[in-house]
Coordinates of C-alpha atoms in Angstrom, one line a residue:
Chain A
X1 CA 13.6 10.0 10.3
X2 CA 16.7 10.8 7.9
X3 CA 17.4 7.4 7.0
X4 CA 13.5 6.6 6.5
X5 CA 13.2 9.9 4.2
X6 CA 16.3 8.6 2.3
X7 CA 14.9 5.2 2.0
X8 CA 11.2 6.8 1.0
X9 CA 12.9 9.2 -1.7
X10 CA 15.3 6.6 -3.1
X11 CA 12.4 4.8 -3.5
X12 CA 10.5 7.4 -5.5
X13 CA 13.2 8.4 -7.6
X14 CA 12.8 4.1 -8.7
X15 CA 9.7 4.8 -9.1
X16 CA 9.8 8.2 -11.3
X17 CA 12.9 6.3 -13.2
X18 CA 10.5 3.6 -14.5
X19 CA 8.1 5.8 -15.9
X20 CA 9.6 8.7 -17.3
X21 CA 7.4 9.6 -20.4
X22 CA 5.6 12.6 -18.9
X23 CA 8.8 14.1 -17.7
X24 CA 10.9 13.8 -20.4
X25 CA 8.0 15.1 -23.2
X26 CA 7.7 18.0 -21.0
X27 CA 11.4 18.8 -21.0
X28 CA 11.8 18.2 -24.5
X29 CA 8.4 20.7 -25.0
X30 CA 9.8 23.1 -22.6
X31 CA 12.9 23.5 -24.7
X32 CA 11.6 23.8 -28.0
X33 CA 8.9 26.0 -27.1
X34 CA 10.7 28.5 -25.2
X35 CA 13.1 29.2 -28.7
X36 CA 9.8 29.1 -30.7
X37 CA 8.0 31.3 -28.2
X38 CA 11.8 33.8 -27.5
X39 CA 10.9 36.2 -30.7
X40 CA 7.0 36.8 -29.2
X41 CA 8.4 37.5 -25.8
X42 CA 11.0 39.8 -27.3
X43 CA 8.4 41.9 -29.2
X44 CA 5.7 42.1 -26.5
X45 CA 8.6 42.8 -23.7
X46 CA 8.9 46.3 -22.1
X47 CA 11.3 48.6 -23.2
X48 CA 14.4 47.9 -21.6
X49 CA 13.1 44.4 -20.4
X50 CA 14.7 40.8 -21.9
X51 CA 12.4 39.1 -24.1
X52 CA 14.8 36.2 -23.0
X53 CA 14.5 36.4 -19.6
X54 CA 10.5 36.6 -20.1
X55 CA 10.4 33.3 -22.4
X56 CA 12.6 31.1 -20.2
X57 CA 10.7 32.3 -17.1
X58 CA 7.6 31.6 -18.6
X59 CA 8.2 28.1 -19.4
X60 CA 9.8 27.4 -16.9
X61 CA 6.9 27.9 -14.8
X62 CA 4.3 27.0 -17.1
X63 CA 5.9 22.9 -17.7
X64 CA 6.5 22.8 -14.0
X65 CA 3.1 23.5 -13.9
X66 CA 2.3 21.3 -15.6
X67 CA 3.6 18.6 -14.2
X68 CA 1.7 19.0 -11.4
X69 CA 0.0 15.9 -11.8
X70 CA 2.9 13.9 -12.0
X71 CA 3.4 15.0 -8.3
X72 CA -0.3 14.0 -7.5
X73 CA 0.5 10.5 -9.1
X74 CA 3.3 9.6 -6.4
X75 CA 0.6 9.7 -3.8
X76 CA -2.6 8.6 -6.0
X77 CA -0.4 5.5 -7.3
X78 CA 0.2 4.5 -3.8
X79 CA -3.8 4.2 -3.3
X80 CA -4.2 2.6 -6.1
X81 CA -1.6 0.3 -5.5
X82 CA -2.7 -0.1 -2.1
X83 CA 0.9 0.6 -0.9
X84 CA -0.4 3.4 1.1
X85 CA -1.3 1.0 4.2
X86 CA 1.8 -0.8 3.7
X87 CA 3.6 1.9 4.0
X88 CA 1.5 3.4 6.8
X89 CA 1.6 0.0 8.5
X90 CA 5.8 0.2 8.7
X91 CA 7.5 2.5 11.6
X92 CA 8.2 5.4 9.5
X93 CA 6.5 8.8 10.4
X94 CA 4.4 10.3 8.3
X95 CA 6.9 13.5 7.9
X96 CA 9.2 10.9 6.4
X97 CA 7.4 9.8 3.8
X98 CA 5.8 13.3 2.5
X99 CA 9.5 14.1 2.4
X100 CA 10.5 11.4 0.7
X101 CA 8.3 11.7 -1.5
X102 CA 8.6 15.4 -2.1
X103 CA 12.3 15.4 -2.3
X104 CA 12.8 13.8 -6.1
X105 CA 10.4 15.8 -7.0
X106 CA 11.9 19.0 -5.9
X107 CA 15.3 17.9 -7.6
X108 CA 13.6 17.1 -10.4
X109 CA 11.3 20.5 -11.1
X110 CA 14.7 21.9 -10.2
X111 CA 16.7 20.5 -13.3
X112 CA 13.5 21.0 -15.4
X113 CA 14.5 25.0 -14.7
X114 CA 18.5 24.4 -15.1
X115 CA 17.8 23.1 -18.2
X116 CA 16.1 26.5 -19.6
X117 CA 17.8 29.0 -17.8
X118 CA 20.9 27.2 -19.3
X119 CA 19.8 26.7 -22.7
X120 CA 18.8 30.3 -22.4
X121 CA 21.9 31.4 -21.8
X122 CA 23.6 29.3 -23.9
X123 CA 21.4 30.0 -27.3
X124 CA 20.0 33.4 -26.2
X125 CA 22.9 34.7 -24.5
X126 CA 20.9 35.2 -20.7
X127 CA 23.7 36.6 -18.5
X128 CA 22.5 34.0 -15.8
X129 CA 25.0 35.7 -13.5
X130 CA 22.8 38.8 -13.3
X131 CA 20.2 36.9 -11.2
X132 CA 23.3 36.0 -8.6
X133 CA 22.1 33.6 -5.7
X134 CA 18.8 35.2 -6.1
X135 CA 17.7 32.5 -9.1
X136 CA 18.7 29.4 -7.9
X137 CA 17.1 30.2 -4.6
X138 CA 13.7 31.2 -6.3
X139 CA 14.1 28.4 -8.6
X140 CA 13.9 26.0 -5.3
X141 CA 11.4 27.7 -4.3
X142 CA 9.3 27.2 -6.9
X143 CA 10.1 23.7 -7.5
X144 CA 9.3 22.9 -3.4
X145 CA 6.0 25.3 -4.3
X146 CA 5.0 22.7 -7.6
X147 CA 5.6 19.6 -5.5
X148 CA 3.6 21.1 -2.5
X149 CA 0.9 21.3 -4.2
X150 CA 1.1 18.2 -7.1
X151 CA 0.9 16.3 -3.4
X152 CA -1.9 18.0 -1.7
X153 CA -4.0 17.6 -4.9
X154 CA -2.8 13.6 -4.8
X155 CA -3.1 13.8 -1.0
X156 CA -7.0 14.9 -1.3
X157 CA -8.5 13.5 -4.6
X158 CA -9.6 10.3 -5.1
X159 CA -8.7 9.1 -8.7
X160 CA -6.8 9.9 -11.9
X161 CA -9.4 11.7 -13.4
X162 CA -9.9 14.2 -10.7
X163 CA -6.6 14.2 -10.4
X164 CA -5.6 15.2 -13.9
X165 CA -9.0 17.3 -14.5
X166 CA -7.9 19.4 -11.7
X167 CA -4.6 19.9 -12.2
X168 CA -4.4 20.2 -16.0
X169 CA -7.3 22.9 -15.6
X170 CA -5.5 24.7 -12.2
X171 CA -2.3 25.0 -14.3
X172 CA -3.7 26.3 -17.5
X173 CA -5.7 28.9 -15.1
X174 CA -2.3 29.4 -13.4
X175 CA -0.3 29.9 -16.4
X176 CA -2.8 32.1 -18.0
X177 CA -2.8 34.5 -14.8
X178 CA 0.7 34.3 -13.9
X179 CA 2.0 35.3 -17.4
X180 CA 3.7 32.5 -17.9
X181 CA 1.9 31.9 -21.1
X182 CA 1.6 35.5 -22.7
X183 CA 3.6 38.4 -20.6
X184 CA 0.8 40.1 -18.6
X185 CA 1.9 43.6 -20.8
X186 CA 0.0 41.5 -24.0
X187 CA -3.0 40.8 -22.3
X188 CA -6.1 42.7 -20.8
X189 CA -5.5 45.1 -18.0
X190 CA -8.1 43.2 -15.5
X191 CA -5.5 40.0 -15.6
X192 CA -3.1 42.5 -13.6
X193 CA -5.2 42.5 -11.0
X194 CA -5.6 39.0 -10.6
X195 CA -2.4 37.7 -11.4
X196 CA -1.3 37.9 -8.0
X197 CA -3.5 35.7 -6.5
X198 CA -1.7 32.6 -8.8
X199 CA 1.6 31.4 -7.0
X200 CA 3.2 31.1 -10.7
X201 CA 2.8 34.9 -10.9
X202 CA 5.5 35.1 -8.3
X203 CA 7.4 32.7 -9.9
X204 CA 7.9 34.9 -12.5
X205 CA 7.7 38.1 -11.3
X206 CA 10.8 36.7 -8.5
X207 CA 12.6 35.8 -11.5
X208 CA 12.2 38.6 -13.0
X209 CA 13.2 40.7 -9.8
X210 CA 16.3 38.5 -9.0
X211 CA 17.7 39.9 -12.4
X212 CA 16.8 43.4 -11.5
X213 CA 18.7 43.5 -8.2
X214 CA 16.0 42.4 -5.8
X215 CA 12.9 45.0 -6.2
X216 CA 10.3 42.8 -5.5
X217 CA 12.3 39.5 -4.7
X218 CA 11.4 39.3 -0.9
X219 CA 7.8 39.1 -1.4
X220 CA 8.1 36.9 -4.3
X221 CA 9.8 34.8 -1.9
X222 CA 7.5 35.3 0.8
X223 CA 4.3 34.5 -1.3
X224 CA 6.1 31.5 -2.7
X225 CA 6.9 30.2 1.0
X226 CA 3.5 30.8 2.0
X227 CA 2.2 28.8 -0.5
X228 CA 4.5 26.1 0.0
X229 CA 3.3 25.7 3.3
X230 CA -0.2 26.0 2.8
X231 CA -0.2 23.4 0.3
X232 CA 1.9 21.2 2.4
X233 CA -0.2 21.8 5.2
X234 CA -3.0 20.7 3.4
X235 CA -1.4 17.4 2.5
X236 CA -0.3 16.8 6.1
X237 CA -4.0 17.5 7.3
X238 CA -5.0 14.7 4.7
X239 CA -2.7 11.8 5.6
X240 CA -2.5 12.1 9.7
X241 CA -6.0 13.4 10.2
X242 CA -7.8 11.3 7.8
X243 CA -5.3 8.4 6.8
X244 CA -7.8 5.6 6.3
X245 CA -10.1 7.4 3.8
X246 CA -9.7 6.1 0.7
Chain B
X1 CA 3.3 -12.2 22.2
X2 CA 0.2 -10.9 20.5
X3 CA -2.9 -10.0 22.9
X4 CA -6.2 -8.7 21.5
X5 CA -8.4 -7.7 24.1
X6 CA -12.4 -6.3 24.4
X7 CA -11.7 -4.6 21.1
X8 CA -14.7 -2.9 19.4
X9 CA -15.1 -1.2 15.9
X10 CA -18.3 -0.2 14.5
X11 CA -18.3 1.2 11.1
X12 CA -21.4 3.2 11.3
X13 CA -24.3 1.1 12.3
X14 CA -22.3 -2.2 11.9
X15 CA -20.3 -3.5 14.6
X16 CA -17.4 -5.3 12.6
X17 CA -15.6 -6.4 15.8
X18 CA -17.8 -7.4 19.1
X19 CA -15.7 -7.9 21.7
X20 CA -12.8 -9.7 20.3
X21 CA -10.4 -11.6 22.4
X22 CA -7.2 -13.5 20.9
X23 CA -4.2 -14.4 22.2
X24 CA -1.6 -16.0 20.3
X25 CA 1.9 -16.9 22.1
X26 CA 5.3 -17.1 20.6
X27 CA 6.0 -20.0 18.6
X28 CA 2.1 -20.5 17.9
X29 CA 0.3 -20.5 14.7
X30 CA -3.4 -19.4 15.3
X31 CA -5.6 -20.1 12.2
X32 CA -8.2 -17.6 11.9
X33 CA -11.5 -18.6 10.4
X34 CA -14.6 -17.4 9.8
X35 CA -16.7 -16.2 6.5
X36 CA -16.2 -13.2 4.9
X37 CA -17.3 -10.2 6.9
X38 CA -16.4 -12.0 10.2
X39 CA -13.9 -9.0 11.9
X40 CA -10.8 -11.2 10.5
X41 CA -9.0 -8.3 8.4
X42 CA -10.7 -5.6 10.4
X43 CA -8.9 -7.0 13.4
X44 CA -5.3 -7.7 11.2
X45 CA -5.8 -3.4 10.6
X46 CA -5.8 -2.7 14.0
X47 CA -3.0 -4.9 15.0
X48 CA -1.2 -3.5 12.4
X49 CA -2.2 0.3 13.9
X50 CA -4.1 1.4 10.2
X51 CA -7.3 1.6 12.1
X52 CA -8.4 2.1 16.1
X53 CA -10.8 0.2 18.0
X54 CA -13.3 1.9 19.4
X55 CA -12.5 0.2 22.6
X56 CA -10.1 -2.5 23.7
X57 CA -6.4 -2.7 23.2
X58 CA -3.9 -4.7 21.5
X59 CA -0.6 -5.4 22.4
X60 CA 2.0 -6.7 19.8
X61 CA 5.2 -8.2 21.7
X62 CA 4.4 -5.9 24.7
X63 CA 3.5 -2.8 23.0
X64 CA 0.3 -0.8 22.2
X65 CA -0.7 -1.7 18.3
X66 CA -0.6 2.1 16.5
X67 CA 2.9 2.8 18.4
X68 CA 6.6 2.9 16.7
X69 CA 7.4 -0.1 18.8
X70 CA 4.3 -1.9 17.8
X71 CA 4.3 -1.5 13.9
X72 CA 8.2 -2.1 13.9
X73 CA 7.5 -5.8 15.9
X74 CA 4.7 -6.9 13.7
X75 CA 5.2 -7.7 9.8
X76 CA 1.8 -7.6 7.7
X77 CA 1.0 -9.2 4.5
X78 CA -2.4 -8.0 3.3
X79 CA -5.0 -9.6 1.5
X80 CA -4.8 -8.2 -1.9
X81 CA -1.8 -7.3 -3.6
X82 CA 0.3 -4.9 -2.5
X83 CA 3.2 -3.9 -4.1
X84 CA 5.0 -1.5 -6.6
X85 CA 4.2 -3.0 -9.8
X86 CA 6.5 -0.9 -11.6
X87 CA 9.5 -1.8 -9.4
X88 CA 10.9 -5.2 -9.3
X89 CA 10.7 -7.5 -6.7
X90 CA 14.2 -6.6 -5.0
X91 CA 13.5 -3.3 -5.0
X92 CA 10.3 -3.4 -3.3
X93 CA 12.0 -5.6 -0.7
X94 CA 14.4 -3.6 -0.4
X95 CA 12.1 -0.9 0.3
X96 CA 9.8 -2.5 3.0
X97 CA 12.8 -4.1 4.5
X98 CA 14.6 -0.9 4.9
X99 CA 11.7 0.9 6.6
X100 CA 11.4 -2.1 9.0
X101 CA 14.9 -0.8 10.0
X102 CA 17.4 -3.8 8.3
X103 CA 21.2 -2.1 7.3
X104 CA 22.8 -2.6 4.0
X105 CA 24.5 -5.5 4.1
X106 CA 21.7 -7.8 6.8
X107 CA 19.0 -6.5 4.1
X108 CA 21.2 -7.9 1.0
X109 CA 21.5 -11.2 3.5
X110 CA 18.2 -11.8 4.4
X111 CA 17.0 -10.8 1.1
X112 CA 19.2 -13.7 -0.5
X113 CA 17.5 -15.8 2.3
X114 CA 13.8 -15.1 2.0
X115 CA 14.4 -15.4 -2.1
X116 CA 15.9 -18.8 -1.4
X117 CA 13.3 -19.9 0.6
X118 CA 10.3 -18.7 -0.7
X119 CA 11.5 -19.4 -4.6
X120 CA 12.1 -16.3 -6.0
X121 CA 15.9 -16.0 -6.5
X122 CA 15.1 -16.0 -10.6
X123 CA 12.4 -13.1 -9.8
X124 CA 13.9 -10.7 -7.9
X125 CA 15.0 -8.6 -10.8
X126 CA 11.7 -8.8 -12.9
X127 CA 9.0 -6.0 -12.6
X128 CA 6.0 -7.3 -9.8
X129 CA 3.8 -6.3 -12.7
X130 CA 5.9 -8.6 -14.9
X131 CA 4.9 -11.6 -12.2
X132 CA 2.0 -14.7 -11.9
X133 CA -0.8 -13.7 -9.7
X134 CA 1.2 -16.5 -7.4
X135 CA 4.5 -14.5 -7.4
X136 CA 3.1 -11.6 -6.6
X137 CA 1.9 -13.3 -3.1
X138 CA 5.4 -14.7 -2.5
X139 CA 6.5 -11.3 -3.0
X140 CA 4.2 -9.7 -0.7
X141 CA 4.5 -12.4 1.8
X142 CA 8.5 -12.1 1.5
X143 CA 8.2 -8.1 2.4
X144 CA 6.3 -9.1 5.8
X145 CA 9.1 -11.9 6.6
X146 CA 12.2 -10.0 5.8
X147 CA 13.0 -8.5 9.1
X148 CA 11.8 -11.4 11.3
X149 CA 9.5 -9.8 13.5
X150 CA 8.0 -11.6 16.5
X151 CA 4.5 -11.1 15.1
X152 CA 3.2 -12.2 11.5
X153 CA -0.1 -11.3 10.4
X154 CA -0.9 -13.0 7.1
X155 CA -4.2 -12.3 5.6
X156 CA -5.1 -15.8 3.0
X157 CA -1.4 -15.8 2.1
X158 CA -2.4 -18.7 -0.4
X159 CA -4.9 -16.8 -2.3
X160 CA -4.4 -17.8 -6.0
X161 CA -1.2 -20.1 -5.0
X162 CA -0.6 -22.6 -7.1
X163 CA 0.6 -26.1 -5.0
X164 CA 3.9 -25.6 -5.1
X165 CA 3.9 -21.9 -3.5
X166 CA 1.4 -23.0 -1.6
X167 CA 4.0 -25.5 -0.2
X168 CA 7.1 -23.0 0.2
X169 CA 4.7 -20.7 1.9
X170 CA 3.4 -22.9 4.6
X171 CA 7.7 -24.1 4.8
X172 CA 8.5 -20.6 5.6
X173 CA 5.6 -19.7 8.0
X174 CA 6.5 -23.0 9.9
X175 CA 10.1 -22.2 9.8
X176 CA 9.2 -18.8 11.3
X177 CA 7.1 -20.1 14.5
X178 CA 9.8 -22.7 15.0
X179 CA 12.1 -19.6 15.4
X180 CA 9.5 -18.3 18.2
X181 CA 7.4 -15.7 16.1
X182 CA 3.4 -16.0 16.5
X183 CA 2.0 -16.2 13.7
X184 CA -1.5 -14.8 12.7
X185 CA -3.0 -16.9 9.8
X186 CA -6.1 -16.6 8.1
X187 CA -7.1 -18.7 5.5
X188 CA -10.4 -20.7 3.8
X189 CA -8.6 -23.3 3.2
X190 CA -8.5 -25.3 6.4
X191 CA -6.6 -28.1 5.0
X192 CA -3.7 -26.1 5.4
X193 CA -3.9 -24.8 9.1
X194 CA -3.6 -28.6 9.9
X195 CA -0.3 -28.9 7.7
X196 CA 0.5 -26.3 10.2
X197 CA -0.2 -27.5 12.8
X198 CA -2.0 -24.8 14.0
X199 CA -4.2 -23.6 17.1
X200 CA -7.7 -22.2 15.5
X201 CA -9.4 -19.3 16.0
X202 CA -13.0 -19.2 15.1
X203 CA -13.9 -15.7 13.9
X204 CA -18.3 -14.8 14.0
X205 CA -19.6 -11.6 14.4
X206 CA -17.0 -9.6 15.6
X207 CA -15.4 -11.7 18.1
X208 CA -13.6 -15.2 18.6
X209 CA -16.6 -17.8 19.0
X210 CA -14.2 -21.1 19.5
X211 CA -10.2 -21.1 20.6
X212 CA -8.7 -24.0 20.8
X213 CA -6.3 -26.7 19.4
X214 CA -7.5 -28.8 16.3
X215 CA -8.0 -31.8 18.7
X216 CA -9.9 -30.0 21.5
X217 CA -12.3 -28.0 19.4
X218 CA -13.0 -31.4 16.8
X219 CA -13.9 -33.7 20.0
X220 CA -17.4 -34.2 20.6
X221 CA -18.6 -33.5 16.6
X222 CA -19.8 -36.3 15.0
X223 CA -17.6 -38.4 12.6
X224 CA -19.5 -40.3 9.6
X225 CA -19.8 -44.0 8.6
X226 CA -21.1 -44.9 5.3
X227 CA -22.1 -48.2 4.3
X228 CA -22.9 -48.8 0.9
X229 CA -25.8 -52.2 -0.5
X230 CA -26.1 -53.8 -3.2
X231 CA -29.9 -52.3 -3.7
X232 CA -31.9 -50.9 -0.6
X233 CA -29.9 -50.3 2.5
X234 CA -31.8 -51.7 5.4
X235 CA -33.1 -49.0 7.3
X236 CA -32.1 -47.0 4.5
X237 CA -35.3 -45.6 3.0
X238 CA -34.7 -47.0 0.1
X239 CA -31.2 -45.6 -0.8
X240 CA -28.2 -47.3 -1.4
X241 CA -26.3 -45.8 1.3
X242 CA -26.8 -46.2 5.0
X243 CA -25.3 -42.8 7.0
X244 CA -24.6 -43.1 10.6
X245 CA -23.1 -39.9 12.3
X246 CA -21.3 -40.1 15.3
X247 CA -18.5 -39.2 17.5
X248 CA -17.4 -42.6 17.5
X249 CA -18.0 -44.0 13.9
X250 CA -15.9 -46.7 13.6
X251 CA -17.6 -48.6 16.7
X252 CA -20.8 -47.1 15.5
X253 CA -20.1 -48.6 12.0
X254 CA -19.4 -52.3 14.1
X255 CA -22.4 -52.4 16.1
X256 CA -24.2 -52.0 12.8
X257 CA -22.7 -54.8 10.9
X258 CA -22.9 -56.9 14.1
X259 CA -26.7 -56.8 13.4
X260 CA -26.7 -56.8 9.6
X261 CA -27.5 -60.8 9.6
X262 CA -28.4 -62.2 5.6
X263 CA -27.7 -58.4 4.6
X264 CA -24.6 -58.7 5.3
X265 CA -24.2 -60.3 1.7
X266 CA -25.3 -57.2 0.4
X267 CA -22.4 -54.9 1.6
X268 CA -20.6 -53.2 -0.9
X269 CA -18.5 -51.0 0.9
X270 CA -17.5 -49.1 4.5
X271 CA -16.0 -45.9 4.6
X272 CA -15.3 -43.7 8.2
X273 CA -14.6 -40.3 8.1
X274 CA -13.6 -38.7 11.1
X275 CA -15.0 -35.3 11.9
X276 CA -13.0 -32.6 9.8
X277 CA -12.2 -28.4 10.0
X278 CA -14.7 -28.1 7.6
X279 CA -17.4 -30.0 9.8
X280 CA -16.1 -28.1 13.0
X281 CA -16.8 -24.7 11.2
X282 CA -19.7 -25.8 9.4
X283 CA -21.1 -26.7 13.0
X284 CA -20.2 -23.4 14.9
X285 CA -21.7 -21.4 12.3
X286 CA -24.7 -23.7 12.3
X287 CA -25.2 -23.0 16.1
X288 CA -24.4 -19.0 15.7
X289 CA -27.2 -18.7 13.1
X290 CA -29.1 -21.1 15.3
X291 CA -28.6 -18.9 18.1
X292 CA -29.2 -15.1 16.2
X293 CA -32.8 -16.8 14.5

């Protein structure tokens, strides 16, 4: 199972490697926005919050995100490729190959996230050492959360424009909830309520809490896990239940 | 080596395998023929565990079709391409052959070997997007080969070949039954099942309607003998041509002449052709939609 998920993820890391246009414009996006966006997240933060903290958060979550559909594309392209029963056709388990798959990914949303919290630190000055273990762990979390999902959507929709109407719509929606876009202080009061209900919400409110010592961490955590699972779940349910649909 | 037995698939109200039986033993290359539609690739899924019959079983080398043991013994080339266009031809071969279990340096070997044999040494590092229509299919046919399995299922390997990988195909799948795999072969072009010297298969309605060798099922089916006048053949009708069918057309073709008399003057040309794949298949499928009217 190891070797076949380390096969399977090689594999996918080729795969990303040959066509790395989406990931690199949102990396390059993610960076300049976040210094263009720093001096709006500074005015609209609370007293005593970091306007820092609140822009490299925020995009963090909002251009991981947004590549949600790049996830979806590493199971889509494999239908469209008809790889899919090729690769369903070979010994390897099922597990192994949503785990290869889901592992690049991971690693990837995970140095999308390095990047800003380092560049916020480095040009803003973000004492990273004030979120402890607490940030890199959340930050994993949210990338497994991100890939979770981009696969479920590619696990259940049928083509490219399904895939990228939903996902570019579900992370705008996300954003705009979680207040990863505009902190939730600037917008209407009624978004409070429903922010929770978006995964990124907990993306950045965990953030936010691993720099504040851990009030509210653990169920940022826990609402991230149980995402993570769900959407995984969902993908799982896709591929072994109903493998031949196409 | 592989055993298809009683298997049944519908697919709503149609019944795209009908009780098919095939075996094929080691060493053996079975031609599977039949139109499109016939059960061929529907049957090729199950072996290869995508789909499950309804009924009926298949064993590949001993174990149940759908299993670890089964999908790790059996190496699948599809009918339409596919591969990673993105990645090049080594790395998907590395890819398929490393999930069909082959270690670092056995994978680098055989995939010098299958490279070598198949053409494809000057490929290997090019994009599969990059490649011919025909490359692609050596490709794809190399990922099935690469860790010699005992079963090969190739779905119209030759699809859009041009001759000479139509050549170093049929080499390698010959090379491969010599070495004891049974090989699976389906194909429209019958021509080549005889440069293969294979057993045949005919597929029709779901299930296997003829099994034999070339020689058995082509005995009995009338050859042709064509004599060709100057002006009116006699007993012609008219046309130029006198056609005799028969299993025997050279004697057929003798008795004739024997009786030709002043005619005989008249004769332009003979030509005997002995019953071919094409006539065998063009006869069973005759006699099925004989049978279903």
């Amino acid at each position: 199972m190891l070797r076949d998920t380390a096969i399977v993820a090689r594999h996918t890391c080729v795969l990303l490697g040959r066509d790395p246009g989406t990931l690199i414009a949102y990396t390059v996006m993610s960076s300049v926005l976040m210094v263009v966006l720093h001096p709006v997240y500074e005015r609209l933060a609370a007293p005593g919050a970091s306007g820092v903290l609140s822009a490299a958060s925020g995009t963090a979550v909002m251009f991981t995100l947004l590549a949600l559909d790049v996830a979806g594309e590493q199971l889509l392209s494999e239908r469209d490729w008809h790889t899919w029963d090729r690769l369903r056709a070979s010994s390897v388990s099922r597990a192994a190959l949503l785990v290869g798959k889901a592992l690049p990914l991971v690693v990837v949303f995970l140095a999308l996230q390095a990047l800003l919290y380092g560049e916020a630190a480095w040009w803003f000055g973000l004492d990273l050492a004030g979120g402890a273990w607490r940030l890199p762990v959340l930050c994993l979390l949210w990338a497994c959360c991100v890939a979770s999902l981009g696969l479920a959507l590619g696990a259940w929709l049928r083509s490219r424009g399904r895939l990228g109407a939903v996902a570019d719509i579900g992370a705008m929606v996300m954003m705009g909830l979680s207040g990863a876009l505009v902190p939730l202080g600037g917008l209407p009061g009624w978004f409070t309520g429903l922010a929770p209900a978006t995964p990124g919400y907990w993306a950045v409110h965990g953030v936010q809490a691993a720099f504040r010592s851990g009030s509210g961490y653990g169920t940022a955590v826990a609402a991230l896990c149980a995402v993570t699972l769900a959407a995984g779940a969902l993908a799982v349910v896709r591929i072994v239940a109903f493998p031949g649909r196409r | 080596m592989l055993d298809a037995s009683e298997l049944v698939k519908r697919f709503g109200p149609v019944r795209a395998l009908d009780g098919f039986d095939l075996v094929v033993s080691a060493g053996e290359v079975c031609g599977l023929v039949g139109h499109n539609g016939a059960g061929k690739t529907t049957f090729a899924r199950i072996a290869c565990g995508l789909d499950r019959p309804d009924s009926g079983r298949v064993l590949v080398a001993g174990a149940e079709a759908g299993g670890w043991a089964a999908q790790s013994r059996i190496g699948w080339a599809p009918q339409e391409p596919a591969l990673y266009p993105t990645a090049t031809a080594r790395e998907n071969l590395r890819l398929f052959g490393g999930l069909a279990g082959l270690r670092r340096a056995r994978l680098r070997t055989e995939i010098a070997e299958v490279a070598a044999a198949m053409g494809l040494e000057g490929l290997l590092d090019r994009p599969v997007g990059h490649l011919s229509g025909g490359q692609q299919r050596r490709v794809q046919t190399a990922t099935a080969l690469l860790h010699r399995p005992p079963v090969l299922l190739l779905d119209e390997p030759t699809v859009g070949a041009d001759p000479e990988t139509r050549q170093a195909l049929l080499a390698v799948v010959r090379a491969r039954a010599l070495e004891g795999a049974a090989v699976c072969y389906t194909t429209h072009y019958l021509p080549e099942l005889i440069e293969l010297d294979a057993t045949l298969a005919v597929v029709s309605g779901g299930r296997v309607i003829a099994r034999g060798t070339r020689q058995e099922l082509l005995t009995g089916l009338p050859g042709r003998a064509v004599l060709t006048f100057d002006g009116p053949a006699p007993g012609g009708g008219g046309a130029e041509a006198l056609v005799i069918a028969s299993a025997l057309p050279a004697e057929a073709a003798a008795e004739v002449l024997a009786t030709l008399g002043p005619d005989a003057r008249r004769l332009r040309g003979v030509d005997i052709t002995q019953p071919t794949l094409d006539d065998l298949y063009r006869h069973i499928a005759s006699g099925e939609l004989d049978r279903a009217a």
